[in-house]
GROMACS .gro file of N, CA and C in nm:
model
  228
    1MET      N    1   1.135  -0.609   0.821
    1MET     CA    2   1.039  -0.531   0.908
    1MET      C    3   0.984  -0.404   0.829
    2ASN      N    4   1.070  -0.351   0.712
    2ASN     CA    5   1.018  -0.259   0.647
    2ASN      C    6   0.899  -0.297   0.552
    3ALA      N    7   0.921  -0.413   0.492
    3ALA     CA    8   0.813  -0.465   0.398
    3ALA      C    9   0.674  -0.485   0.488
    4ARG      N   10   0.681  -0.536   0.601
    4ARG     CA   11   0.565  -0.557   0.685
    4ARG      C   12   0.499  -0.413   0.709
    5ARG      N   13   0.582  -0.317   0.754
    5ARG     CA   14   0.529  -0.199   0.773
    5ARG      C   15   0.446  -0.129   0.668
    6GLU      N   16   0.519  -0.133   0.541
    6GLU     CA   17   0.465  -0.083   0.423
    6GLU      C   18   0.342  -0.165   0.368
    7GLY      N   19   0.341  -0.286   0.394
    7GLY     CA   20   0.224  -0.374   0.366
    7GLY      C   21   0.098  -0.344   0.465
    8ASP      N   22   0.120  -0.324   0.595
    8ASP     CA   23   0.026  -0.281   0.676
    8ASP      C   24  -0.047  -0.143   0.644
    9ALA      N   25   0.054  -0.046   0.596
    9ALA     CA   26   0.009   0.088   0.551
    9ALA      C   27  -0.060   0.083   0.427
   10ALA      N   28  -0.028  -0.003   0.336
   10ALA     CA   29  -0.098  -0.024   0.225
   10ALA      C   30  -0.258  -0.084   0.260
   11VAL      N   31  -0.245  -0.176   0.342
   11VAL     CA   32  -0.392  -0.239   0.374
   11VAL      C   33  -0.480  -0.111   0.448
   12GLN      N   34  -0.411  -0.023   0.525
   12GLN     CA   35  -0.488   0.085   0.581
   12GLN      C   36  -0.544   0.172   0.485
   13SER      N   37  -0.452   0.201   0.391
   13SER     CA   38  -0.512   0.299   0.280
   13SER      C   39  -0.626   0.236   0.195
   14TYR      N   40  -0.618   0.093   0.175
   14TYR     CA   41  -0.720   0.038   0.092
   14TYR      C   42  -0.848   0.045   0.173
   15ARG      N   43  -0.836   0.026   0.306
   15ARG     CA   44  -0.950   0.018   0.378
   15ARG      C   45  -0.994   0.156   0.402
   16ARG      N   46  -0.909   0.260   0.407
   16ARG     CA   47  -0.971   0.401   0.420
   16ARG      C   48  -1.054   0.422   0.276
   17ALA      N   49  -0.998   0.364   0.162
   17ALA     CA   50  -1.061   0.402   0.045
   17ALA      C   51  -1.210   0.327   0.045
   18GLN      N   52  -1.213   0.221   0.088
   18GLN     CA   53  -1.320   0.132   0.090
   18GLN      C   54  -1.444   0.210   0.198
   19GLN      N   55  -1.388   0.260   0.305
   19GLN     CA   56  -1.481   0.332   0.393
   19GLN      C   57  -1.524   0.454   0.336
   20ARG      N   58  -1.455   0.522   0.271
   20ARG     CA   59  -1.492   0.650   0.198
   20ARG      C   60  -1.588   0.611   0.094
   21LEU      N   61  -1.582   0.518   0.024
   21LEU     CA   62  -1.702   0.501  -0.068
   21LEU      C   63  -1.832   0.455   0.010
   22ARG      N   64  -1.811   0.393   0.131
   22ARG     CA   65  -1.915   0.355   0.187
   22ARG      C   66  -1.993   0.473   0.269
   23ASP      N   67  -1.941   0.576   0.294
   23ASP     CA   68  -1.984   0.693   0.382
   23ASP      C   69  -2.104   0.752   0.299
   24GLY      N   70  -2.192   0.810   0.398
   24GLY     CA   71  -2.328   0.857   0.340
   24GLY      C   72  -2.422   0.752   0.298
   25GLY      N   73  -2.499   0.810   0.231
   25GLY     CA   74  -2.612   0.716   0.179
   25GLY      C   75  -2.659   0.751   0.032
   26LYS      N   76  -2.777   0.701  -0.011
   26LYS     CA   77  -2.838   0.737  -0.147
   26LYS      C   78  -2.897   0.903  -0.139
   27ASP      N   79  -2.902   0.957  -0.013
   27ASP     CA   80  -2.946   1.091  -0.021
   27ASP      C   81  -2.851   1.196  -0.022
   28VAL      N   82  -2.720   1.167  -0.055
   28VAL     CA   83  -2.613   1.277  -0.051
   28VAL      C   84  -2.618   1.313  -0.215
   29SER      N   85  -2.585   1.445  -0.208
   29SER     CA   86  -2.577   1.497  -0.343
   29SER      C   87  -2.478   1.456  -0.433
   30SER      N   88  -2.472   1.484  -0.561
   30SER     CA   89  -2.379   1.442  -0.665
   30SER      C   90  -2.249   1.496  -0.629
   31GLU      N   91  -2.237   1.620  -0.584
   31GLU     CA   92  -2.119   1.683  -0.553
   31GLU      C   93  -2.046   1.603  -0.435
   32GLN      N   94  -2.126   1.582  -0.338
   32GLN     CA   95  -2.057   1.505  -0.220
   32GLN      C   96  -2.013   1.374  -0.266
   33ARG      N   97  -2.097   1.298  -0.342
   33ARG     CA   98  -2.059   1.186  -0.406
   33ARG      C   99  -1.909   1.184  -0.477
   34LEU      N  100  -1.915   1.286  -0.562
   34LEU     CA  101  -1.801   1.297  -0.648
   34LEU      C  102  -1.682   1.325  -0.550
   35ILE      N  103  -1.696   1.400  -0.439
   35ILE     CA  104  -1.570   1.421  -0.340
   35ILE      C  105  -1.529   1.291  -0.275
   36ARG      N  106  -1.638   1.216  -0.237
   36ARG     CA  107  -1.595   1.076  -0.173
   36ARG      C  108  -1.541   0.996  -0.291
   37ILE      N  109  -1.577   1.000  -0.401
   37ILE     CA  110  -1.510   0.909  -0.503
   37ILE      C  111  -1.362   0.961  -0.498
   38GLU      N  112  -1.338   1.089  -0.523
   38GLU     CA  113  -1.197   1.138  -0.543
   38GLU      C  114  -1.118   1.103  -0.417
   39ASP      N  115  -1.171   1.102  -0.312
   39ASP     CA  116  -1.107   1.073  -0.169
   39ASP      C  117  -1.059   0.932  -0.165
   40ALA      N  118  -1.161   0.837  -0.210
   40ALA     CA  119  -1.138   0.703  -0.232
   40ALA      C  120  -1.006   0.680  -0.326
   41LEU      N  121  -1.005   0.737  -0.446
   41LEU     CA  122  -0.918   0.715  -0.553
   41LEU      C  123  -0.784   0.760  -0.496
   42ASP      N  124  -0.771   0.866  -0.407
   42ASP     CA  125  -0.651   0.924  -0.357
   42ASP      C  126  -0.593   0.806  -0.272
   43ALA      N  127  -0.680   0.765  -0.173
   43ALA     CA  128  -0.640   0.651  -0.066
   43ALA      C  129  -0.604   0.522  -0.144
   44LEU      N  130  -0.672   0.476  -0.260
   44LEU     CA  131  -0.624   0.367  -0.345
   44LEU      C  132  -0.483   0.395  -0.393
   45LEU      N  133  -0.465   0.500  -0.453
   45LEU     CA  134  -0.333   0.521  -0.522
   45LEU      C  135  -0.228   0.528  -0.408
   46ASP      N  136  -0.256   0.587  -0.300
   46ASP     CA  137  -0.158   0.586  -0.189
   46ASP      C  138  -0.112   0.434  -0.145
   47GLY      N  139  -0.234   0.354  -0.134
   47GLY     CA  140  -0.194   0.217  -0.104
   47GLY      C  141  -0.115   0.143  -0.204
   48LEU      N  142  -0.153   0.183  -0.327
   48LEU     CA  143  -0.057   0.122  -0.445
   48LEU      C  144   0.082   0.155  -0.442
   49VAL      N  145   0.119   0.281  -0.406
   49VAL     CA  146   0.256   0.341  -0.376
   49VAL      C  147   0.304   0.256  -0.257
   50LYS      N  148   0.239   0.239  -0.157
   50LYS     CA  149   0.288   0.182  -0.041
   50LYS      C  150   0.315   0.018  -0.070
   51GLN      N  151   0.240  -0.029  -0.166
   51GLN     CA  152   0.244  -0.167  -0.187
   51GLN      C  153   0.380  -0.175  -0.270
   52ARG      N  154   0.401  -0.089  -0.354
   52ARG     CA  155   0.522  -0.105  -0.436
   52ARG      C  156   0.661  -0.081  -0.345
   53GLU      N  157   0.646   0.005  -0.244
   53GLU     CA  158   0.748   0.017  -0.149
   53GLU      C  159   0.766  -0.104  -0.087
   54GLN      N  160   0.681  -0.182  -0.046
   54GLN     CA  161   0.675  -0.306   0.023
   54GLN      C  162   0.741  -0.418  -0.057
   55ILE      N  163   0.720  -0.412  -0.194
   55ILE     CA  164   0.779  -0.501  -0.292
   55ILE      C  165   0.935  -0.463  -0.300
   56GLY      N  166   0.954  -0.346  -0.304
   56GLY     CA  167   1.091  -0.288  -0.292
   56GLY      C  168   1.191  -0.340  -0.196
   57SER      N  169   1.100  -0.336  -0.065
   57SER     CA  170   1.179  -0.365   0.053
   57SER      C  171   1.201  -0.523   0.041
   58GLY      N  172   1.111  -0.605   0.001
   58GLY     CA  173   1.136  -0.747   0.000
   58GLY      C  174   1.246  -0.784  -0.101
   59VAL      N  175   1.249  -0.713  -0.212
   59VAL     CA  176   1.362  -0.752  -0.323
   59VAL      C  177   1.481  -0.704  -0.246
   60ALA      N  178   1.491  -0.592  -0.186
   60ALA     CA  179   1.614  -0.549  -0.114
   60ALA      C  180   1.673  -0.675  -0.028
   61VAL      N  181   1.578  -0.728   0.051
   61VAL     CA  182   1.606  -0.830   0.147
   61VAL      C  183   1.677  -0.950   0.059
   62ASP      N  184   1.608  -0.984  -0.049
   62ASP     CA  185   1.645  -1.082  -0.116
   62ASP      C  186   1.779  -1.075  -0.190
   63VAL      N  187   1.817  -0.964  -0.230
   63VAL     CA  188   1.939  -0.922  -0.295
   63VAL      C  189   2.054  -0.926  -0.203
   64ALA      N  190   2.023  -0.883  -0.068
   64ALA     CA  191   2.132  -0.877   0.029
   64ALA      C  192   2.148  -1.029   0.076
   65GLY      N  193   2.054  -1.110   0.078
   65GLY     CA  194   2.058  -1.254   0.122
   65GLY      C  195   2.147  -1.336   0.022
   66HIS      N  196   2.115  -1.300  -0.123
   66HIS     CA  197   2.187  -1.359  -0.220
   66HIS      C  198   2.336  -1.325  -0.238
   67THR      N  199   2.348  -1.189  -0.207
   67THR     CA  200   2.507  -1.132  -0.192
   67THR      C  201   2.580  -1.197  -0.094
   68LEU      N  202   2.539  -1.215   0.026
   68LEU     CA  203   2.598  -1.259   0.127
   68LEU      C  204   2.616  -1.412   0.110
   69ALA      N  205   2.541  -1.485   0.062
   69ALA     CA  206   2.560  -1.633   0.035
   69ALA      C  207   2.659  -1.640  -0.067
   70ALA      N  208   2.657  -1.561  -0.174
   70ALA     CA  209   2.764  -1.579  -0.282
   70ALA      C  210   2.901  -1.537  -0.233
   71ARG      N  211   2.927  -1.443  -0.132
   71ARG     CA  212   3.045  -1.408  -0.068
   71ARG      C  213   3.097  -1.532   0.014
   72ALA      N  214   2.984  -1.580   0.076
   72ALA     CA  215   3.041  -1.700   0.167
   72ALA      C  216   3.085  -1.811   0.099
   73ARG      N  217   3.019  -1.832  -0.027
   73ARG     CA  218   3.056  -1.947  -0.118
   73ARG      C  219   3.195  -1.920  -0.154
   74SER      N  220   3.240  -1.805  -0.220
   74SER     CA  221   3.351  -1.771  -0.275
   74SER      C  222   3.478  -1.774  -0.165
   75ARG      N  223   3.451  -1.749  -0.055
   75ARG     CA  224   3.553  -1.764   0.051
   75ARG      C  225   3.591  -1.908   0.094
   76ARG      N  226   3.514  -1.985   0.054
   76ARG     CA  227   3.545  -2.148   0.097
   76ARG      C  228   3.665  -2.205   0.023
   0.00000   0.00000   0.00000
């Protein structure tokens, strides 16, 4: 469940970055464009952190499953 939640949060961050880059038009100032790019990079990096957390959650589930299976095998 944690992996899914983190994955969904990563997708939201990526979409926020994408939307921020699309905001405005060609008639915006260089300063406004720079601010949009900074905001998009911030959202992109946030998404990468959340994706890393998603991977960590998946690995934790894997380790728990293997540990339980090994214990069950040793009890036989």
